Amino acid sequence: MAKITINGKEFDVDAGKNLVDAAEENGIEIPHYCYHPGLSIAGQCRMCVVEQEGNPKLQIACNMRCSEGLKVRTDTEKVQEAVKWNLEFHLINHPIDCPICDQAGECGLQDYYMKYGKYQSEMREEKVLKEKAVDLGEKIVLDKERCILCGRCVRFTQEISKTAALGIYNRGDRSVIGTVNDEPMTDNYQVNTVDICPVGALTSKDFRFEQRVWFLDEVESICGGCSKGCNIFVHHKSGKHIYRLKPRYNSQVNEHWMCDIGRDTYKNSNYDRRLTQARLGGIEMPTAEAIQIWAADLKTLVAMEQTDEIGIWLSPELTNEELESVFKLFAKEWGISKFFSENVSAIVAQDEAIDGLLYRKDHYPNSAGFLQATKTYKIKLDSTDSLVDQLDKTKIRHLIIFGPEADRAKTDNSRIANALTHQTFSVLVTAQLSVAESFPQALGIPSLSHLEKSGSLTNHAGLTQEMKGGLKMFREALSTQDILAKLEEEYRKPLDSDRKLEARL
Amino acid sequence: MSMTASLIKKTSHHRNWGPMDLDLTAQPGETRLLMEHVLVPGIERIDTYESKGGYQALKKVLQSKMDREQLIKEVQGSSVRGRGGAGFPTGNKWNFVPKTNDKPHYLLCNADESEPGTFKDRVLLERLPHMMIEGMIIGSYAIQAAKSYVYIRGEYTYAAEIVEIAIQEAYNKGYLGKNILGSGFSHDMYLHRGAGAYICGEETGLISSLEGKKGWPKLKPPFPAVEGYLRCPTVVNNVETLACVPWIVNNGAAAYAKYGTPKSTGTKMFSVSGDVNRPGVYEIECGKSLRTLLDACGGIKGGRKLKAVIPGGSSAPIVTAKECEDMTLDYESIASKGSMLGSGGMIFLDETRDVVQVLKNLAEFYHDESCGQCTPCREGTGWVLKILHSFTEKQARAEDLKLLEATSNNMIGRTICVLADSIAMPALSYIQKFPEEFHAYLEKSQGSSFHG
């Protein structure tokens, strides 16, 4: 620990901590553009100037480490004048095209302008003109005029993604960001440069022109794209549509970053990819009604003590809580013992960081939690091969599939779907329209998509992390727990309601 | 030419300069410690250099295996200061290098002389390369550097050829390489040519460039003496500074310190340009009057009157003729006039010169050469130029003079290196010392359509 003094107030901070961070943790903002806690120190934007006791020259806070007795001021006229002018220098050649800029609303230039601006620019001369809408590849567009040359993106490609894809070319006020020989960026971490760009210079093609950021709300979640478990923010509008995912800092998992494959997974939550209504044989129905149908068939088999004719196929992306309710109801309560899945142990055994960074070979977010839950509930897992075999031999007459989001288990899905005959009653609980379509014969029950769920996931390293949930985008799509509770409720209802149902069918 | 000359490629990305065309005849008022033998034919070759006492200092140091601390103390005792511009005491710089040897140490010779108005190193590089090389080997011994580099300005093609040959000659004589003069000290020296960027003459920009990176100056701390080239302890010395070392070793610190003033010892090589009769390089004892130098170079051209002097290379604030009257050629006297001795690049302006045009000319240079790393410099150099342009185009507004001052004031001391200061400080001094010339442009601008 070290005692430092900022603006006359004493604070106890970790010795060696960066002054910008130490100040921020104690509620004092030191403005900065080029400094980023996840990157090396550049010291080139000069926004973070402070007055250090005993030093006549203004110092940059980003290059200062906290040590015992350090005394600085951020509130003197000298500092404020310097920040004001520095901001003016940043703005004189900036196009100030906020009305058509995607960064508007979360822009470092806008934010600091409101706090520290000169308000009256004296620059009447012509601005330096540079290239606009430069394509940097599949993911990113660059506006060289908006760029303030803080170099964060360049340092990211040098230090984190290690592609060294970006550089600063030319010099002076002709400096521009670019790629070597204008080659497109191709790696899986490109959009991080958009996240850390403090202005609207780097924009994501996916998000560009889609939504004004001030209409977006955020919930905290965990990415479901692989076994890494990157911490994320889900940015949505009114709980109806998700527009983007942003990494959320976690020193143990993903630090400040996430991969582009993970970023794209939000698309699975939106309307065009969702099963929003329960359906059977092409007929849509309220979810409650679908659960009644399901309960009726289950009840018959359980009543006839034919639980060994009931099979359940599970995807290792269910949360620990979902797995708990599945095993409690089906295994403990009703004594069902036939559970099937992909070979999750093998998936876990072969898991590795594909590119040495975040993205992992195991594309399920909770394989470790899945194996743990099967152990806890003493579930004997059988393979998809065995399920197909048993379907062929009509040993299973009631199959419940807790289907995967996205196309992860495509092969298994189609093999199961092909083996299904009219002899087997099948229920598919999924959020995904494409999965529902691959089981046309099944009773489809819409569930929450990954990003809407609350619950916990256990990542490849055995770290269990909470998803806060809080999103429910479609009225008829319920959480797995709610679906099972309703199923149990229907199951317990007296028989005459069943008769009504049969009459209807 | 030896075969090594072919290593120097004539490249297309910068101009290739042949031998400099200067009359180096000694003039009254000069004190030539470094340039004593500059006119000796063939002095750039090792045999001639040795015949004039060359490499005696190296022998003195290495054959006696002089104590390194003693050697550094000797240089400190001479009070010789960095001749590249900053004027930092050389011995102290050497002394900052850790005495331990966990990491390799490096000595870099800054031969990237690019400051407008400065060309004295070129004389040493073309005529007395061995004096610099001898100084480099001694300096490297002092700081325990096994490798040193001469970072030479890209345009200095001929000088590069001369230095390349000289290094080879020093190897052939056993002054470079393994176990030099049986001392157990081994040293390798390399020549590295710049690619034409002014900023690579800034010591940390030079280090970045030598490391193969864009020539961006580095944040300090850490200072090069602790973490420089390849993140190892590094000393960067100017050509002239290193050329002083053999003289100091041969004659002793006290002998050197007898020249000059107590704080500005020795002699200084001045590059004289502008409106004088005989532009050139003159070596004058520190503390002598400016008049001495002006007389040595034949006075102001055409019998006109002196208007002002830019005393330390183009980045130095301007000094008026009146202030020059009692100005002497040492760090302190020039500083007392609000300027600096800098590199000793003296630009004389006669009474016909338009200082607004002069300043705009300089602003063009600094705008072009700003590396673009720090915002105040990247944007400020362009802004200053644009404002000055509005003056010279007679389109300035009344408030532009204040704006020029405010912009300059907010560039000074706000950046990693001093390139921004190098235009902002002159700008402020030109306005302060010649306000009437700026006002004249403002008046000429009145009623122009620009004000519409």
PDB file of N, CA and C in Angstrom, chain A residues 79-129:
ATOM      1  N   VAL A  79      -3.671  22.880 -14.924  1.00  0.00           N
ATOM      2  CA  VAL A  79      -4.064  21.579 -15.472  1.00  0.00           C
ATOM      3  C   VAL A  79      -5.308  21.735 -16.340  1.00  0.00           C
ATOM      4  N   GLN A  80      -6.283  22.467 -15.807  1.00  0.00           N
ATOM      5  CA  GLN A  80      -7.535  22.585 -16.548  1.00  0.00           C
ATOM      6  C   GLN A  80      -7.352  23.297 -17.884  1.00  0.00           C
ATOM      7  N   GLU A  81      -6.492  24.305 -17.885  1.00  0.00           N
ATOM      8  CA  GLU A  81      -6.210  25.024 -19.129  1.00  0.00           C
ATOM      9  C   GLU A  81      -5.520  24.083 -20.127  1.00  0.00           C
ATOM     10  N   ALA A  82      -4.597  23.283 -19.613  1.00  0.00           N
ATOM     11  CA  ALA A  82      -3.873  22.353 -20.486  1.00  0.00           C
ATOM     12  C   ALA A  82      -4.821  21.321 -21.090  1.00  0.00           C
ATOM     13  N   VAL A  83      -5.726  20.806 -20.268  1.00  0.00           N
ATOM     14  CA  VAL A  83      -6.670  19.791 -20.755  1.00  0.00           C
ATOM     15  C   VAL A  83      -7.586  20.409 -21.811  1.00  0.00           C
ATOM     16  N   LYS A  84      -8.030  21.606 -21.523  1.00  0.00           N
ATOM     17  CA  LYS A  84      -8.924  22.313 -22.442  1.00  0.00           C
ATOM     18  C   LYS A  84      -8.275  22.498 -23.816  1.00  0.00           C
ATOM     19  N   TRP A  85      -7.034  22.940 -23.785  1.00  0.00           N
ATOM     20  CA  TRP A  85      -6.327  23.160 -25.045  1.00  0.00           C
ATOM     21  C   TRP A  85      -5.991  21.852 -25.751  1.00  0.00           C
ATOM     22  N   ASN A  86      -5.654  20.865 -24.937  1.00  0.00           N
ATOM     23  CA  ASN A  86      -5.357  19.571 -25.516  1.00  0.00           C
ATOM     24  C   ASN A  86      -6.543  19.019 -26.263  1.00  0.00           C
ATOM     25  N   LEU A  87      -7.699  19.188 -25.671  1.00  0.00           N
ATOM     26  CA  LEU A  87      -8.931  18.736 -26.312  1.00  0.00           C
ATOM     27  C   LEU A  87      -9.155  19.527 -27.598  1.00  0.00           C
ATOM     28  N   GLU A  88      -8.857  20.815 -27.526  1.00  0.00           N
ATOM     29  CA  GLU A  88      -8.989  21.643 -28.725  1.00  0.00           C
ATOM     30  C   GLU A  88      -8.069  21.122 -29.834  1.00  0.00           C
ATOM     31  N   PHE A  89      -6.844  20.740 -29.462  1.00  0.00           N
ATOM     32  CA  PHE A  89      -5.924  20.179 -30.460  1.00  0.00           C
ATOM     33  C   PHE A  89      -6.496  18.895 -31.060  1.00  0.00           C
ATOM     34  N   HIS A  90      -7.162  18.108 -30.230  1.00  0.00           N
ATOM     35  CA  HIS A  90      -7.766  16.875 -30.744  1.00  0.00           C
ATOM     36  C   HIS A  90      -8.896  17.172 -31.720  1.00  0.00           C
ATOM     37  N   LEU A  91      -9.551  18.310 -31.501  1.00  0.00           N
ATOM     38  CA  LEU A  91     -10.765  18.580 -32.270  1.00  0.00           C
ATOM     39  C   LEU A  91     -10.541  19.393 -33.544  1.00  0.00           C
ATOM     40  N   ILE A  92      -9.406  20.128 -33.626  1.00  0.00           N
ATOM     41  CA  ILE A  92      -9.307  21.065 -34.751  1.00  0.00           C
ATOM     42  C   ILE A  92      -9.376  20.384 -36.118  1.00  0.00           C
ATOM     43  N   ASN A  93      -8.869  19.176 -36.215  1.00  0.00           N
ATOM     44  CA  ASN A  93      -8.961  18.509 -37.514  1.00  0.00           C
ATOM     45  C   ASN A  93      -9.960  17.356 -37.514  1.00  0.00           C
ATOM     46  N   HIS A  94     -10.749  17.273 -36.457  1.00  0.00           N
ATOM     47  CA  HIS A  94     -11.772  16.232 -36.385  1.00  0.00           C
ATOM     48  C   HIS A  94     -13.007  16.724 -37.137  1.00  0.00           C
ATOM     49  N   PRO A  95     -13.670  15.876 -37.896  1.00  0.00           N
ATOM     50  CA  PRO A  95     -14.783  16.383 -38.727  1.00  0.00           C
ATOM     51  C   PRO A  95     -16.017  16.836 -37.932  1.00  0.00           C
ATOM     52  N   ILE A  96     -16.110  16.425 -36.675  1.00  0.00           N
ATOM     53  CA  ILE A  96     -17.277  16.755 -35.845  1.00  0.00           C
ATOM     54  C   ILE A  96     -18.571  16.414 -36.585  1.00  0.00           C
ATOM     55  N   ASP A  97     -18.630  15.195 -37.056  1.00  0.00           N
ATOM     56  CA  ASP A  97     -19.808  14.730 -37.802  1.00  0.00           C
ATOM     57  C   ASP A  97     -20.671  13.826 -36.923  1.00  0.00           C
ATOM     58  N   CYS A  98     -20.801  14.224 -35.656  1.00  0.00           N
ATOM     59  CA  CYS A  98     -21.527  13.403 -34.678  1.00  0.00           C
ATOM     60  C   CYS A  98     -22.919  12.949 -35.147  1.00  0.00           C
ATOM     61  N   PRO A  99     -23.683  13.790 -35.830  1.00  0.00           N
ATOM     62  CA  PRO A  99     -25.031  13.341 -36.210  1.00  0.00           C
ATOM     63  C   PRO A  99     -25.045  12.082 -37.075  1.00  0.00           C
ATOM     64  N   ILE A 100     -23.969  11.828 -37.804  1.00  0.00           N
ATOM     65  CA  ILE A 100     -23.951  10.610 -38.624  1.00  0.00           C
ATOM     66  C   ILE A 100     -22.920   9.605 -38.127  1.00  0.00           C
ATOM     67  N   CYS A 101     -22.438   9.821 -36.897  1.00  0.00           N
ATOM     68  CA  CYS A 101     -21.371   8.946 -36.375  1.00  0.00           C
ATOM     69  C   CYS A 101     -21.942   7.945 -35.376  1.00  0.00           C
ATOM     70  N   ASP A 102     -21.575   6.696 -35.547  1.00  0.00           N
ATOM     71  CA  ASP A 102     -22.077   5.641 -34.659  1.00  0.00           C
ATOM     72  C   ASP A 102     -21.589   5.777 -33.230  1.00  0.00           C
ATOM     73  N   GLN A 103     -20.442   6.441 -33.054  1.00  0.00           N
ATOM     74  CA  GLN A 103     -19.864   6.548 -31.716  1.00  0.00           C
ATOM     75  C   GLN A 103     -20.624   7.570 -30.867  1.00  0.00           C
ATOM     76  N   ALA A 104     -21.384   8.428 -31.522  1.00  0.00           N
ATOM     77  CA  ALA A 104     -22.092   9.477 -30.787  1.00  0.00           C
ATOM     78  C   ALA A 104     -22.844   8.861 -29.617  1.00  0.00           C
ATOM     79  N   GLY A 105     -22.669   9.457 -28.456  1.00  0.00           N
ATOM     80  CA  GLY A 105     -23.326   8.921 -27.263  1.00  0.00           C
ATOM     81  C   GLY A 105     -22.386   8.124 -26.394  1.00  0.00           C
ATOM     82  N   GLU A 106     -21.303   7.631 -26.974  1.00  0.00           N
ATOM     83  CA  GLU A 106     -20.306   6.915 -26.178  1.00  0.00           C
ATOM     84  C   GLU A 106     -18.918   7.316 -26.668  1.00  0.00           C
ATOM     85  N   CYS A 107     -18.801   8.578 -27.022  1.00  0.00           N
ATOM     86  CA  CYS A 107     -17.580   9.076 -27.659  1.00  0.00           C
ATOM     87  C   CYS A 107     -16.744   9.858 -26.660  1.00  0.00           C
ATOM     88  N   GLY A 108     -15.474   9.555 -26.599  1.00  0.00           N
ATOM     89  CA  GLY A 108     -14.567  10.240 -25.692  1.00  0.00           C
ATOM     90  C   GLY A 108     -14.461  11.724 -26.005  1.00  0.00           C
ATOM     91  N   LEU A 109     -14.532  12.059 -27.284  1.00  0.00           N
ATOM     92  CA  LEU A 109     -14.449  13.475 -27.647  1.00  0.00           C
ATOM     93  C   LEU A 109     -15.680  14.224 -27.164  1.00  0.00           C
ATOM     94  N   GLN A 110     -16.852  13.629 -27.381  1.00  0.00           N
ATOM     95  CA  GLN A 110     -18.092  14.277 -26.932  1.00  0.00           C
ATOM     96  C   GLN A 110     -18.114  14.427 -25.415  1.00  0.00           C
ATOM     97  N   ASP A 111     -17.790  13.326 -24.738  1.00  0.00           N
ATOM     98  CA  ASP A 111     -17.881  13.331 -23.275  1.00  0.00           C
ATOM     99  C   ASP A 111     -16.959  14.383 -22.666  1.00  0.00           C
ATOM    100  N   TYR A 112     -15.696  14.377 -23.120  1.00  0.00           N
ATOM    101  CA  TYR A 112     -14.749  15.323 -22.551  1.00  0.00           C
ATOM    102  C   TYR A 112     -15.073  16.742 -22.992  1.00  0.00           C
ATOM    103  N   TYR A 113     -15.624  16.887 -24.185  1.00  0.00           N
ATOM    104  CA  TYR A 113     -15.971  18.227 -24.642  1.00  0.00           C
ATOM    105  C   TYR A 113     -16.990  18.854 -23.687  1.00  0.00           C
ATOM    106  N   MET A 114     -17.953  18.053 -23.260  1.00  0.00           N
ATOM    107  CA  MET A 114     -18.968  18.582 -22.355  1.00  0.00           C
ATOM    108  C   MET A 114     -18.356  18.939 -20.995  1.00  0.00           C
ATOM    109  N   LYS A 115     -17.341  18.163 -20.602  1.00  0.00           N
ATOM    110  CA  LYS A 115     -16.731  18.416 -19.288  1.00  0.00           C
ATOM    111  C   LYS A 115     -15.612  19.444 -19.319  1.00  0.00           C
ATOM    112  N   TYR A 116     -14.807  19.376 -20.357  1.00  0.00           N
ATOM    113  CA  TYR A 116     -13.583  20.189 -20.343  1.00  0.00           C
ATOM    114  C   TYR A 116     -13.461  21.106 -21.556  1.00  0.00           C
ATOM    115  N   GLY A 117     -14.491  21.192 -22.362  1.00  0.00           N
ATOM    116  CA  GLY A 117     -14.357  21.849 -23.667  1.00  0.00           C
ATOM    117  C   GLY A 117     -14.084  23.338 -23.583  1.00  0.00           C
ATOM    118  N   LYS A 118     -13.529  23.840 -24.676  1.00  0.00           N
ATOM    119  CA  LYS A 118     -13.311  25.279 -24.796  1.00  0.00           C
ATOM    120  C   LYS A 118     -14.597  25.956 -25.265  1.00  0.00           C
ATOM    121  N   TYR A 119     -15.487  25.159 -25.793  1.00  0.00           N
ATOM    122  CA  TYR A 119     -16.803  25.589 -26.305  1.00  0.00           C
ATOM    123  C   TYR A 119     -16.732  26.543 -27.486  1.00  0.00           C
ATOM    124  N   GLN A 120     -15.682  27.367 -27.536  1.00  0.00           N
ATOM    125  CA  GLN A 120     -15.558  28.305 -28.646  1.00  0.00           C
ATOM    126  C   GLN A 120     -14.274  27.957 -29.386  1.00  0.00           C
ATOM    127  N   SER A 121     -14.394  27.235 -30.485  1.00  0.00           N
ATOM    128  CA  SER A 121     -13.195  26.887 -31.225  1.00  0.00           C
ATOM    129  C   SER A 121     -12.724  28.101 -32.006  1.00  0.00           C
ATOM    130  N   GLU A 122     -11.391  28.282 -31.998  1.00  0.00           N
ATOM    131  CA  GLU A 122     -10.858  29.424 -32.737  1.00  0.00           C
ATOM    132  C   GLU A 122     -10.248  29.003 -34.055  1.00  0.00           C
ATOM    133  N   MET A 123     -10.374  27.746 -34.355  1.00  0.00           N
ATOM    134  CA  MET A 123      -9.799  27.225 -35.594  1.00  0.00           C
ATOM    135  C   MET A 123     -10.729  27.602 -36.750  1.00  0.00           C
ATOM    136  N   ARG A 124     -10.283  28.502 -37.599  1.00  0.00           N
ATOM    137  CA  ARG A 124     -11.091  28.896 -38.769  1.00  0.00           C
ATOM    138  C   ARG A 124     -10.453  28.379 -40.048  1.00  0.00           C
ATOM    139  N   GLU A 125      -9.245  27.872 -39.921  1.00  0.00           N
ATOM    140  CA  GLU A 125      -8.551  27.408 -41.113  1.00  0.00           C
ATOM    141  C   GLU A 125      -9.141  26.082 -41.581  1.00  0.00           C
ATOM    142  N   GLU A 126      -8.790  25.708 -42.794  1.00  0.00           N
ATOM    143  CA  GLU A 126      -9.325  24.455 -43.335  1.00  0.00           C
ATOM    144  C   GLU A 126      -8.764  23.263 -42.582  1.00  0.00           C
ATOM    145  N   LYS A 127      -9.602  22.269 -42.388  1.00  0.00           N
ATOM    146  CA  LYS A 127      -9.165  21.055 -41.705  1.00  0.00           C
ATOM    147  C   LYS A 127      -8.361  20.164 -42.655  1.00  0.00           C
ATOM    148  N   VAL A 128      -7.569  19.294 -42.068  1.00  0.00           N
ATOM    149  CA  VAL A 128      -6.848  18.301 -42.866  1.00  0.00           C
ATOM    150  C   VAL A 128      -7.848  17.250 -43.323  1.00  0.00           C
ATOM    151  N   LEU A 129      -7.876  16.973 -44.585  1.00  0.00           N
ATOM    152  CA  LEU A 129      -8.829  15.989 -45.096  1.00  0.00           C
ATOM    153  C   LEU A 129      -8.147  14.637 -45.252  1.00  0.00           C
TER     154      LEU A 129
END
